[in-house]
Amino acid sequence: MYSKDGEKYFILDAHVALWDARPENQRNIHGKQFIDCFYDYHRNLSPESEVWPYEDYLYYGGEKLMKDLFTDGYVDHAIFQPAALPAFYNNNFGQTDEAFALTQKHPDKLTYNHCWDPRFGEDGLKQLREDAKRFNLKGAKLYTAEWFGDSRGWKLDDKWSYRYLEAAQELGIKNIHIHKGPTIRPLDRDAFDVADVDKVATDFTDLNFVIEHCGLPRLEDFCWIATQEPNVHAGLAVAMPFIHTRPRYFAQIIGELLYWLDENRIQFSSDYAIWTPKWLVEKFVDFQIPEDMTEYAPLTTDIKKKILGLNAAAMYDIPVPAELQVKNPPADAKAEAAAVA
Amino acid sequence: MPDLEQLARSALDSVYDPELDEPITDLGFVRSVAAVDGELTVHLRLPTSFCSPNFAYLMASDAKDVLTAVAGERRVVVQLDDHHDSDLINRGLAADAGYLGTFGSEAEKDLDELRLTFRRKAHTAAMERALTGLLRANPALPEEDLHDVTLGGLPAGRTTDALLRRRAALGLSVEPGEPVLVDEHGEPYPREEVPLRLRFARSIRISIDGNAHFCRGLLRTRYPGSETDQTTRPHDPSVSAVAGEEARAS
């Protein structure tokens, strides 16, 4: 919980990771390049006081995660969104066992989402069923730009991807987070392209599709799709830290998202450990659309409360203390939007 | 051969990052230019190892083309540094293998379509900058009336010049009587669609601007000192008071 000027905010960090990118876990040069790329994001967009030493960044472990998120970072609940990257790391990038054990220890604070790759075919589908049971999955994180043999990416509307989404629907994994953002090798199978979301959002209306990084660098394509599909949501991972280095640009992103979507479909994420939530939460609560940007309405306290936690809490059925709720909770609005559609 | 090096740098001004719509020289992507013993060697660098290889290839091969035009009989070597596909791309460039020849089965189509997509986006963004600038200068002007604004009705200056260049690149007419707010084929939208079209154009412009900020920052983080090779991204007339933001970011 974060409190400022008499207002209390329920904070749900919808995208965090527990990764291991130490040299002994790097399978090849790409493993090093990948974490170096993350570290450059971290150094480039964090305030100087929040920059970690490189060694800490390679691996930080559960204890530091708990401290950074919950002790120092005001977070009430966080959701793991792992990237596996087996082509780059010996024992995967996201640490499944360690992260899941933490959620078992702190079930009120942490939710574990797992990942899948439809290119594993029947074996992967079997694994998904086992994982859903083992982790009691409510959500998953999909990384369509993963390397696999000669393939450098896949699409949500591939035939096998549909089989996995059908299984997810049956298993109650209703929240599908998709990485659509900077990085990684899109050749003709453009891994940034958000067009495949359009198709699956129409075909799987029971599922929620959270586009991480809100489609940046293709904000316009994302907005166009999200306007038409009420089950498409924006995750603010990577967009958030612009609040520090490029506040006017951040204002434009938030302004556009509020215009094309609405205040109930935008979720706060720190993308920990790329950034720590503390300063992002503080800055967002203090943030306002600059007065000369007359094309955007000012951000109200209720909008900030929804973005910082209430929207994702509603999606994940995570209880929110009554005193932290707003008059028009996102859960009610969601039903309304679906009725219109 | 300093003259050739200078000539080479000027030639590289015409090579654009398609997604950021800026010359690779302004972005700081040119690491070095050296003319030694009848050989012209240029090293390029990008903001991360994972910059998309099709864009990387496009810029590197465009660079080789413009350098070959100024190098005369000399051999031209373009090297892309520190990229996850550096070896592949550098081999392809050395052999003039083309995009399909360089990437093989992963590249099914040539790059013309990609180039066209980003030319269209660049035009839409330039159109939005011009029209939003007009709206800010005339707060009483209803958005729908932008339907009637022609190229001749725009104030002279960098924003209008930029729009004309983007139109020319797409093969659209630059006659003063042409409407400003048009689709990718130069056709105007119905008057009632103007606010929505302007809004959509704005999200494209914000995307391109945002990518440019991000990539410039990442390059500076990755290569300390590279900021001296970057020019400031031109001031956006549709957004006032950016000076403070620039200062905070640097």
XYZ file of C-alpha atoms in Angstrom:
591
model
C 0.000 0.000 0.000
C 1.210 3.464 -0.832
C -0.199 6.561 0.724
C 0.257 10.186 -0.237
C -1.690 13.337 0.631
C -4.335 11.361 2.484
C -5.004 9.011 -0.462
C -4.250 5.296 -0.208
C -3.311 3.183 -3.201
C -3.438 -0.602 -3.618
C -0.348 -1.503 -5.648
C -0.314 -4.533 -7.917
C 2.885 -4.991 -9.876
C 1.664 -7.098 -12.787
C 5.016 -7.994 -14.323
C 8.006 -9.085 -12.242
C 10.741 -11.679 -12.754
C 13.258 -13.737 -10.850
C 15.987 -14.411 -13.367
C 19.444 -15.970 -13.458
C 21.721 -14.566 -16.139
C 25.057 -15.395 -14.481
C 27.838 -16.539 -16.817
C 27.515 -20.163 -15.632
C 23.895 -20.154 -16.805
C 24.604 -18.500 -20.159
C 24.413 -21.059 -22.935
C 26.075 -18.848 -25.545
C 27.007 -15.283 -26.457
C 23.305 -14.443 -26.941
C 22.705 -15.110 -23.252
C 25.244 -12.414 -22.441
C 23.908 -10.063 -25.109
C 20.364 -10.484 -23.807
C 21.137 -9.561 -20.190
C 23.443 -6.761 -21.343
C 20.555 -5.368 -23.358
C 18.324 -5.497 -20.236
C 21.059 -3.856 -18.195
C 21.288 -1.046 -20.731
C 17.517 -0.484 -20.435
C 17.982 -0.402 -16.670
C 20.894 2.051 -16.766
C 19.372 4.210 -19.455
C 15.951 4.782 -17.907
C 16.495 4.518 -14.118
C 17.336 7.497 -11.922
C 21.040 7.329 -11.114
C 20.366 6.494 -7.456
C 18.418 3.360 -8.498
C 21.068 1.804 -10.754
C 22.398 -1.582 -9.579
C 25.905 -2.933 -10.036
C 26.073 -5.310 -13.011
C 26.890 -8.299 -10.763
C 23.710 -7.812 -8.706
C 21.713 -7.485 -11.897
C 22.823 -10.877 -13.216
C 21.175 -12.588 -10.253
C 19.490 -11.116 -7.171
C 17.537 -13.968 -5.586
C 14.249 -14.148 -3.717
C 15.224 -12.245 -0.608
C 16.211 -9.100 -2.478
C 13.092 -9.416 -4.619
C 10.882 -9.487 -1.505
C 12.655 -6.458 -0.085
C 12.605 -4.391 -3.276
C 8.956 -5.109 -4.033
C 7.245 -5.359 -0.680
C 9.438 -3.839 2.026
C 10.723 -0.845 0.074
C 8.523 -0.779 -3.033
C 4.943 -0.351 -1.612
C 3.756 -3.367 -3.633
C 0.779 -5.296 -2.195
C 0.797 -8.091 -4.736
C 3.054 -9.020 -7.649
C 2.741 -11.440 -10.549
C 5.657 -13.395 -11.994
C 5.805 -13.256 -15.786
C 8.719 -15.504 -16.725
C 10.624 -15.674 -19.995
C 12.228 -19.090 -20.518
C 14.766 -18.372 -23.304
C 16.173 -21.933 -23.367
C 18.112 -21.085 -26.539
C 20.186 -18.580 -24.554
C 20.383 -20.076 -21.022
C 21.234 -23.565 -19.725
C 18.642 -23.597 -16.973
C 16.280 -21.027 -18.495
C 16.310 -17.283 -17.806
C 13.274 -17.107 -15.486
C 13.763 -19.342 -12.442
C 10.589 -21.398 -12.182
C 11.252 -23.447 -9.053
C 12.641 -20.578 -7.039
C 9.847 -18.187 -8.038
C 7.113 -20.757 -7.433
C 8.554 -21.640 -4.015
C 8.369 -17.957 -3.097
C 4.712 -17.792 -4.081
C 4.057 -20.847 -1.883
C 5.702 -19.069 1.004
C 3.834 -15.785 0.388
C 0.548 -16.722 -1.313
C -1.065 -13.455 -0.276
C 1.691 -11.455 -1.958
C 2.753 -13.377 -5.043
C 1.124 -15.111 -8.009
C 3.070 -17.349 -10.355
C 2.323 -17.213 -14.077
C 4.101 -19.699 -16.288
C 4.924 -19.728 -20.005
C 4.559 -22.008 -23.022
C 5.865 -22.320 -26.538
C 3.487 -23.965 -29.052
C 6.429 -25.159 -31.148
C 6.858 -27.955 -28.579
C 3.687 -29.502 -30.047
C 1.966 -32.377 -28.214
C 4.718 -32.692 -25.595
C 4.352 -29.037 -24.670
C 0.588 -29.371 -24.516
C 0.913 -32.257 -22.075
C 3.392 -30.204 -20.060
C 0.972 -27.260 -20.023
C -1.722 -29.430 -18.455
C 0.691 -30.604 -15.763
C 1.966 -27.078 -15.146
C -1.559 -25.676 -14.854
C -2.262 -28.163 -12.090
C 1.092 -27.852 -10.326
C 1.148 -24.037 -10.291
C -2.634 -23.486 -10.141
C -2.231 -21.140 -13.077
C -4.533 -18.166 -13.631
C -2.312 -16.615 -16.257
C 0.609 -17.101 -18.612
C 3.303 -15.014 -20.220
C 3.996 -15.664 -23.895
C 7.156 -14.583 -25.612
C 6.509 -14.904 -29.327
C 10.047 -13.866 -30.268
C 11.730 -16.889 -28.627
C 14.295 -18.756 -30.660
C 13.674 -22.464 -31.209
C 15.949 -24.391 -33.573
C 15.883 -22.540 -36.874
C 12.738 -20.658 -35.946
C 13.061 -17.103 -34.629
C 9.519 -16.566 -33.502
C 5.891 -17.631 -33.715
C 2.471 -16.076 -33.973
C -0.517 -16.248 -31.667
C -2.704 -17.257 -34.600
C -0.512 -20.208 -35.641
C -2.406 -23.500 -35.714
C -0.557 -24.944 -32.736
C -0.909 -21.735 -30.770
C -4.688 -22.113 -31.092
C -4.455 -25.603 -29.610
C -2.622 -24.176 -26.592
C -5.081 -21.302 -26.178
C -7.970 -23.767 -26.331
C -6.285 -25.777 -23.579
C -5.746 -22.600 -21.544
C -9.428 -21.784 -21.813
C -10.350 -25.267 -20.635
C -7.818 -25.131 -17.755
C -8.995 -21.739 -16.493
C -5.829 -19.866 -17.483
C -7.725 -16.771 -18.460
C -5.092 -14.036 -18.401
C -2.679 -14.195 -21.305
C 0.193 -11.715 -21.178
C 2.077 -11.290 -24.410
C 5.436 -9.644 -24.826
C 5.143 -7.224 -27.699
C 7.979 -4.850 -27.304
C 11.513 -3.990 -28.120
C 14.212 -6.641 -28.691
C 14.902 -9.707 -30.676
C 15.135 -10.629 -34.245
C 11.899 -10.160 -36.094
C 12.534 -11.101 -39.689
C 9.544 -11.683 -41.913
C 7.802 -13.208 -38.934
C 7.764 -9.843 -37.272
C 7.717 -10.509 -33.546
C 6.759 -6.895 -32.724
C 3.648 -7.031 -34.837
C 0.493 -6.978 -32.722
C -1.872 -7.971 -35.539
C -2.018 -11.585 -34.345
C -3.569 -10.385 -31.082
C -6.543 -9.064 -33.021
C -7.432 -12.485 -34.305
C -7.109 -14.398 -31.038
C -8.888 -11.697 -29.045
C -11.882 -12.131 -31.349
C -11.753 -15.919 -31.243
C -11.144 -16.269 -27.483
C -13.512 -13.786 -25.878
C -13.294 -15.591 -22.491
C -9.587 -14.811 -22.257
C -7.971 -11.493 -21.363
C -5.017 -10.470 -23.505
C -2.591 -8.118 -21.809
C -0.157 -6.643 -24.274
C 3.015 -5.946 -22.347
C 4.854 -2.768 -23.245
C 1.469 -1.649 -24.723
C 2.695 -2.522 -28.189
C 5.591 -0.048 -28.087
C 7.194 0.406 -30.584
C 3.855 -0.034 -32.393
C 1.568 1.919 -30.105
C -0.786 2.884 -32.923
C -1.382 -0.694 -34.061
C -2.047 -1.719 -30.495
C -4.496 1.131 -29.869
C -6.375 0.341 -33.047
C -6.847 -3.272 -31.980
C -7.614 -2.515 -28.343
C -10.323 -0.055 -29.366
C -12.194 -2.838 -31.100
C -11.497 -5.721 -28.726
C -12.796 -5.211 -25.162
C -10.677 -8.113 -23.844
C -7.376 -6.481 -24.859
C -5.486 -4.660 -22.105
C -2.319 -2.557 -21.913
C 0.587 -3.530 -19.652
C 2.828 -0.581 -18.840
C 6.117 -2.482 -18.506
C 8.889 -0.480 -20.221
C 6.523 2.474 -20.760
C 6.534 3.333 -17.016
C 10.151 4.480 -16.593
C 9.762 7.177 -19.259
C 8.009 9.018 -16.438
C 11.498 9.976 -15.253
C 13.552 10.581 -18.402
C 10.762 11.654 -20.774
C 7.789 12.836 -18.730
C 6.140 14.560 -21.688
C 6.455 11.459 -23.807
C 5.031 9.413 -20.930
C 2.092 11.836 -20.755
C 1.425 11.247 -24.428
C 1.466 7.450 -24.018
C -0.915 7.529 -21.064
C -3.061 10.133 -22.815
C -3.377 8.004 -25.925
C -4.087 4.806 -23.975
C -6.841 6.519 -22.000
C -8.319 7.836 -25.222
C -8.230 4.623 -27.254
C -8.884 2.176 -24.419
C -10.266 3.354 -21.107
C -9.160 3.667 -17.506
C -10.056 0.035 -16.707
C -7.716 -1.650 -19.155
C -4.309 -0.241 -18.231
C -2.017 -2.037 -15.751
C 1.016 -0.854 -13.834
C 4.176 -2.983 -14.100
C 7.704 -2.281 -12.990
C 9.136 -5.111 -15.081
C 11.310 -5.816 -12.024
C 14.276 -6.233 -11.988
C 14.662 -4.065 -15.056
C 13.272 -1.342 -12.792
C 12.328 -1.265 -9.118
C 8.735 -0.269 -8.301
C 9.407 2.247 -5.493
C 10.337 5.246 -7.579
C 7.848 4.401 -10.330
C 4.941 4.333 -7.849
C 6.068 7.582 -6.205
C 6.468 9.365 -9.508
C 3.201 8.079 -10.966
C 1.182 9.242 -7.970
C 2.809 12.690 -8.316
C 2.424 12.729 -12.095
C 0.068 14.964 -14.023
C -0.519 15.605 -17.723
C 1.222 18.926 -18.517
C -1.267 21.777 -18.804
C -0.277 22.727 -22.332
C -1.208 19.249 -23.607
C -4.807 20.285 -23.971
C -5.650 17.256 -26.086
C -5.565 15.078 -22.941
C -7.749 15.245 -19.842
C -5.967 15.443 -16.471
C -5.352 12.173 -14.594
C -7.711 11.828 -11.639
C -6.776 10.068 -8.395
C -9.266 7.294 -9.204
C -7.633 6.694 -12.586
C -4.250 6.445 -10.888
C -5.651 3.994 -8.332
C -7.085 1.815 -11.058
C -3.880 1.772 -13.086
C -1.616 1.186 -10.086
C -3.471 -1.862 -8.860
C -7.245 -2.124 -9.012
C -7.454 -3.101 -12.681
C -5.064 -6.040 -12.411
C -6.535 -7.057 -9.034
C -9.970 -7.316 -10.662
C -8.557 -9.400 -13.496
C -6.845 -11.811 -11.085
C -9.630 -11.831 -8.462
C -7.185 -10.566 -5.855
C -9.008 -9.137 -2.830
C -8.616 -5.406 -2.258
C -9.376 -3.886 1.173
C -12.574 -1.818 0.954
C -10.772 1.376 1.995
C -8.483 1.092 -1.062
C -11.274 0.575 -3.577
C -12.793 3.338 -5.737
C -16.443 4.258 -6.207
C -16.635 2.717 -9.681
C -14.504 -0.403 -9.410
C -13.010 -1.801 -12.612
C -14.833 -5.122 -12.198
C -18.229 -3.409 -12.750
C -16.941 -1.456 -15.727
C -15.622 -4.612 -17.326
C -19.063 -6.203 -17.303
C -20.464 -3.051 -18.846
C -17.888 -3.004 -21.662
C -18.555 -6.657 -22.448
C -22.302 -5.984 -22.577
C -21.762 -3.211 -25.125
C -19.548 -5.440 -27.248
C 42.376 10.686 -47.792
C 40.379 13.090 -45.632
C 38.399 14.397 -48.607
C 36.988 10.995 -49.338
C 36.169 10.491 -45.660
C 34.270 13.752 -45.645
C 32.488 12.817 -48.826
C 31.600 9.459 -47.320
C 30.127 11.060 -44.188
C 27.990 13.402 -46.283
C 26.815 10.466 -48.364
C 25.768 8.614 -45.205
C 23.467 11.530 -44.307
C 21.061 10.124 -46.874
C 20.858 6.722 -45.150
C 17.847 6.621 -42.835
C 16.795 4.408 -39.983
C 13.408 3.483 -41.430
C 11.638 3.109 -38.098
C 12.994 6.321 -36.540
C 12.846 8.335 -39.773
C 16.240 9.954 -39.135
C 19.673 9.776 -40.805
C 22.045 7.228 -39.252
C 24.642 10.018 -38.973
C 22.358 12.120 -36.711
C 21.556 9.055 -34.603
C 25.232 8.339 -33.938
C 25.077 4.940 -35.672
C 28.233 5.652 -37.717
C 31.139 4.543 -35.543
C 34.030 5.289 -37.890
C 34.894 6.195 -41.459
C 38.399 5.481 -42.730
C 39.908 5.723 -46.195
C 43.202 3.838 -46.177
C 45.218 2.386 -49.064
C 42.476 2.578 -51.585
C 39.913 1.026 -49.271
C 36.957 2.822 -47.680
C 35.903 1.170 -44.416
C 32.852 2.201 -42.391
C 31.840 0.711 -39.049
C 28.219 0.953 -37.939
C 26.861 0.398 -34.403
C 23.321 0.067 -33.053
C 21.632 0.677 -29.671
C 21.416 -3.023 -28.703
C 22.627 -6.422 -29.890
C 18.993 -7.281 -30.514
C 18.005 -4.474 -32.869
C 15.942 -6.130 -35.551
C 18.214 -7.619 -38.197
C 16.042 -6.582 -41.134
C 16.436 -2.909 -40.188
C 20.129 -3.443 -39.458
C 20.603 -5.047 -42.861
C 18.612 -2.312 -44.588
C 20.764 0.460 -43.103
C 24.044 -1.364 -43.680
C 23.262 -2.201 -47.292
C 21.959 1.313 -47.991
C 25.231 2.594 -46.517
C 27.229 0.342 -48.819
C 25.256 1.599 -51.835
C 25.822 5.307 -51.165
C 29.483 4.737 -50.267
C 30.107 2.768 -53.448
C 28.762 5.737 -55.415
C 31.408 8.083 -53.946
C 34.320 5.641 -53.653
C 35.153 5.343 -57.352
C 37.471 2.414 -57.923
C 38.168 1.885 -54.244
C 36.881 -1.122 -52.383
C 34.060 -0.382 -49.911
C 33.794 -2.347 -46.667
C 30.784 -1.860 -44.362
C 30.972 -3.623 -41.000
C 28.122 -3.841 -38.519
C 29.618 -4.142 -35.014
C 28.342 -5.908 -31.881
C 25.091 -7.232 -33.317
C 23.803 -10.759 -32.737
C 23.803 -11.187 -36.504
C 27.019 -9.251 -37.190
C 28.830 -12.190 -38.785
C 25.905 -13.104 -40.988
C 25.218 -9.527 -42.069
C 28.889 -8.669 -42.628
C 29.384 -11.783 -44.748
C 26.259 -10.951 -46.745
C 27.402 -7.370 -47.287
C 30.896 -8.427 -48.368
C 29.414 -10.827 -50.899
C 26.650 -8.402 -51.995
C 24.325 -11.309 -51.324
C 21.194 -9.208 -50.788
C 18.672 -9.611 -47.975
C 17.291 -12.942 -49.152
C 20.783 -14.288 -49.832
C 21.975 -13.175 -46.394
C 19.169 -14.524 -44.236
C 18.042 -17.486 -46.314
C 14.831 -19.242 -45.363
C 13.997 -16.812 -42.566
C 13.569 -13.987 -45.056
C 10.799 -14.860 -47.418
C 10.144 -11.407 -48.767
C 12.424 -8.638 -49.907
C 12.643 -5.449 -47.927
C 10.660 -3.173 -50.249
C 7.417 -3.775 -48.415
C 9.013 -3.023 -45.050
C 10.513 0.162 -46.444
C 7.147 1.236 -47.832
C 5.403 0.575 -44.503
C 7.779 2.893 -42.693
C 7.692 5.560 -45.407
C 3.936 5.638 -44.937
C 4.292 5.935 -41.177
C 6.863 8.712 -41.565
C 4.475 10.594 -43.848
C 1.566 10.188 -41.425
C 3.706 11.471 -38.554
C 4.910 14.466 -40.582
C 1.291 15.242 -41.505
C 0.248 15.158 -37.851
C 3.112 17.453 -36.829
C 2.102 19.998 -39.431
C -1.609 19.928 -38.606
C -1.201 19.882 -34.830
C 1.190 22.834 -35.166
C -1.560 24.637 -37.081
C -4.146 23.821 -34.398
C -1.883 25.117 -31.652
C -1.269 28.335 -33.549
C -5.035 28.748 -34.142
C -6.858 27.455 -31.052
C -10.228 28.544 -32.491
C -9.820 26.333 -35.574
C -12.231 23.356 -35.399
C -10.484 20.023 -36.077
C -12.941 19.201 -38.865
C -11.745 22.263 -40.776
C -8.326 20.663 -41.162
C -10.093 18.842 -43.973
C -9.729 22.005 -46.108
C -6.083 22.780 -45.305
C -3.837 22.552 -48.357
C -0.057 22.286 -48.614
C 0.016 25.942 -49.701
C -1.835 26.885 -46.513
C 0.928 25.588 -44.227
C 3.468 28.038 -42.802
C 6.929 27.908 -44.380
C 9.499 26.093 -42.248
C 11.059 22.825 -41.260
C 7.838 20.981 -40.431
C 6.302 21.758 -43.810
C 9.549 20.937 -45.631
C 9.681 17.616 -43.807
C 6.114 16.832 -44.861
C 6.878 17.666 -48.492
C 9.921 15.379 -48.425
C 7.875 12.502 -46.991
C 5.190 13.040 -49.653
C 7.803 13.019 -52.393
C 9.299 9.780 -51.012
C 5.858 8.180 -51.314
C 5.309 9.557 -54.808
C 2.525 11.928 -53.691
C 2.064 15.319 -55.330
C 3.598 18.344 -53.583
C 1.506 20.967 -55.419
C 0.263 23.805 -53.144
C -3.375 23.019 -53.883
C -3.169 19.436 -52.560
C -4.980 18.649 -49.297
C -2.684 17.941 -46.306
C -4.679 15.281 -44.472
C -4.646 12.333 -46.847
C -4.255 8.572 -46.733
C -1.214 6.673 -48.016
C -2.420 7.064 -51.608
C -2.941 10.807 -51.332
C -6.736 10.601 -51.009
C -8.438 12.941 -48.514
C -10.673 11.509 -45.771
C -14.337 12.485 -45.367
C -14.690 15.625 -43.225
C -16.382 13.770 -40.351
C -13.460 11.341 -40.085
C -10.880 14.095 -39.637
C -10.701 14.097 -35.800
C -10.299 10.289 -35.700
C -7.699 10.266 -38.477
C -5.722 13.014 -36.807
C -5.869 11.104 -33.555
C -4.590 7.937 -35.188
C -1.850 9.882 -36.932
C -0.874 11.247 -33.532
C -0.387 7.774 -32.073
C 1.908 6.943 -35.001
C 3.893 10.120 -34.420
C 4.193 9.349 -30.694
C 5.427 5.834 -31.506
C 8.137 7.098 -33.847
C 9.226 9.871 -31.475
C 9.296 7.469 -28.564
C 11.383 4.923 -30.423
C 13.812 7.640 -31.406
C 14.209 8.811 -27.781
C 14.657 5.236 -26.608
C 17.211 4.257 -29.260
C 19.267 7.434 -28.829
C 19.386 6.898 -25.073
C 20.320 3.233 -25.387
C 23.127 4.013 -27.815
C 24.569 6.554 -25.350
C 24.320 4.000 -22.548
C 25.947 1.278 -24.615
C 28.723 3.417 -26.090
C 29.875 6.087 -23.644
C 30.917 9.166 -25.569
C 28.607 8.443 -28.498
C 26.474 11.431 -27.520
C 29.013 13.649 -29.242
C 28.114 11.909 -32.517
C 24.380 12.500 -32.064
C 22.455 15.582 -33.060
C 19.460 16.565 -30.954
C 16.239 15.256 -32.425
C 14.587 18.232 -34.098
C 12.186 20.133 -31.877
C 8.637 18.991 -32.392
C 6.514 22.082 -33.074
C 3.347 20.288 -32.049
C 4.685 19.927 -28.514
C 5.861 23.031 -26.720
C 8.332 23.313 -23.840
C 10.493 20.315 -24.646
C 13.670 22.087 -23.592
C 13.406 21.045 -19.946
C 12.814 17.451 -20.942
C 15.929 17.355 -23.090
C 17.969 18.651 -20.173
C 16.651 16.005 -17.795
C 17.333 13.204 -20.217
C 20.912 14.036 -21.047
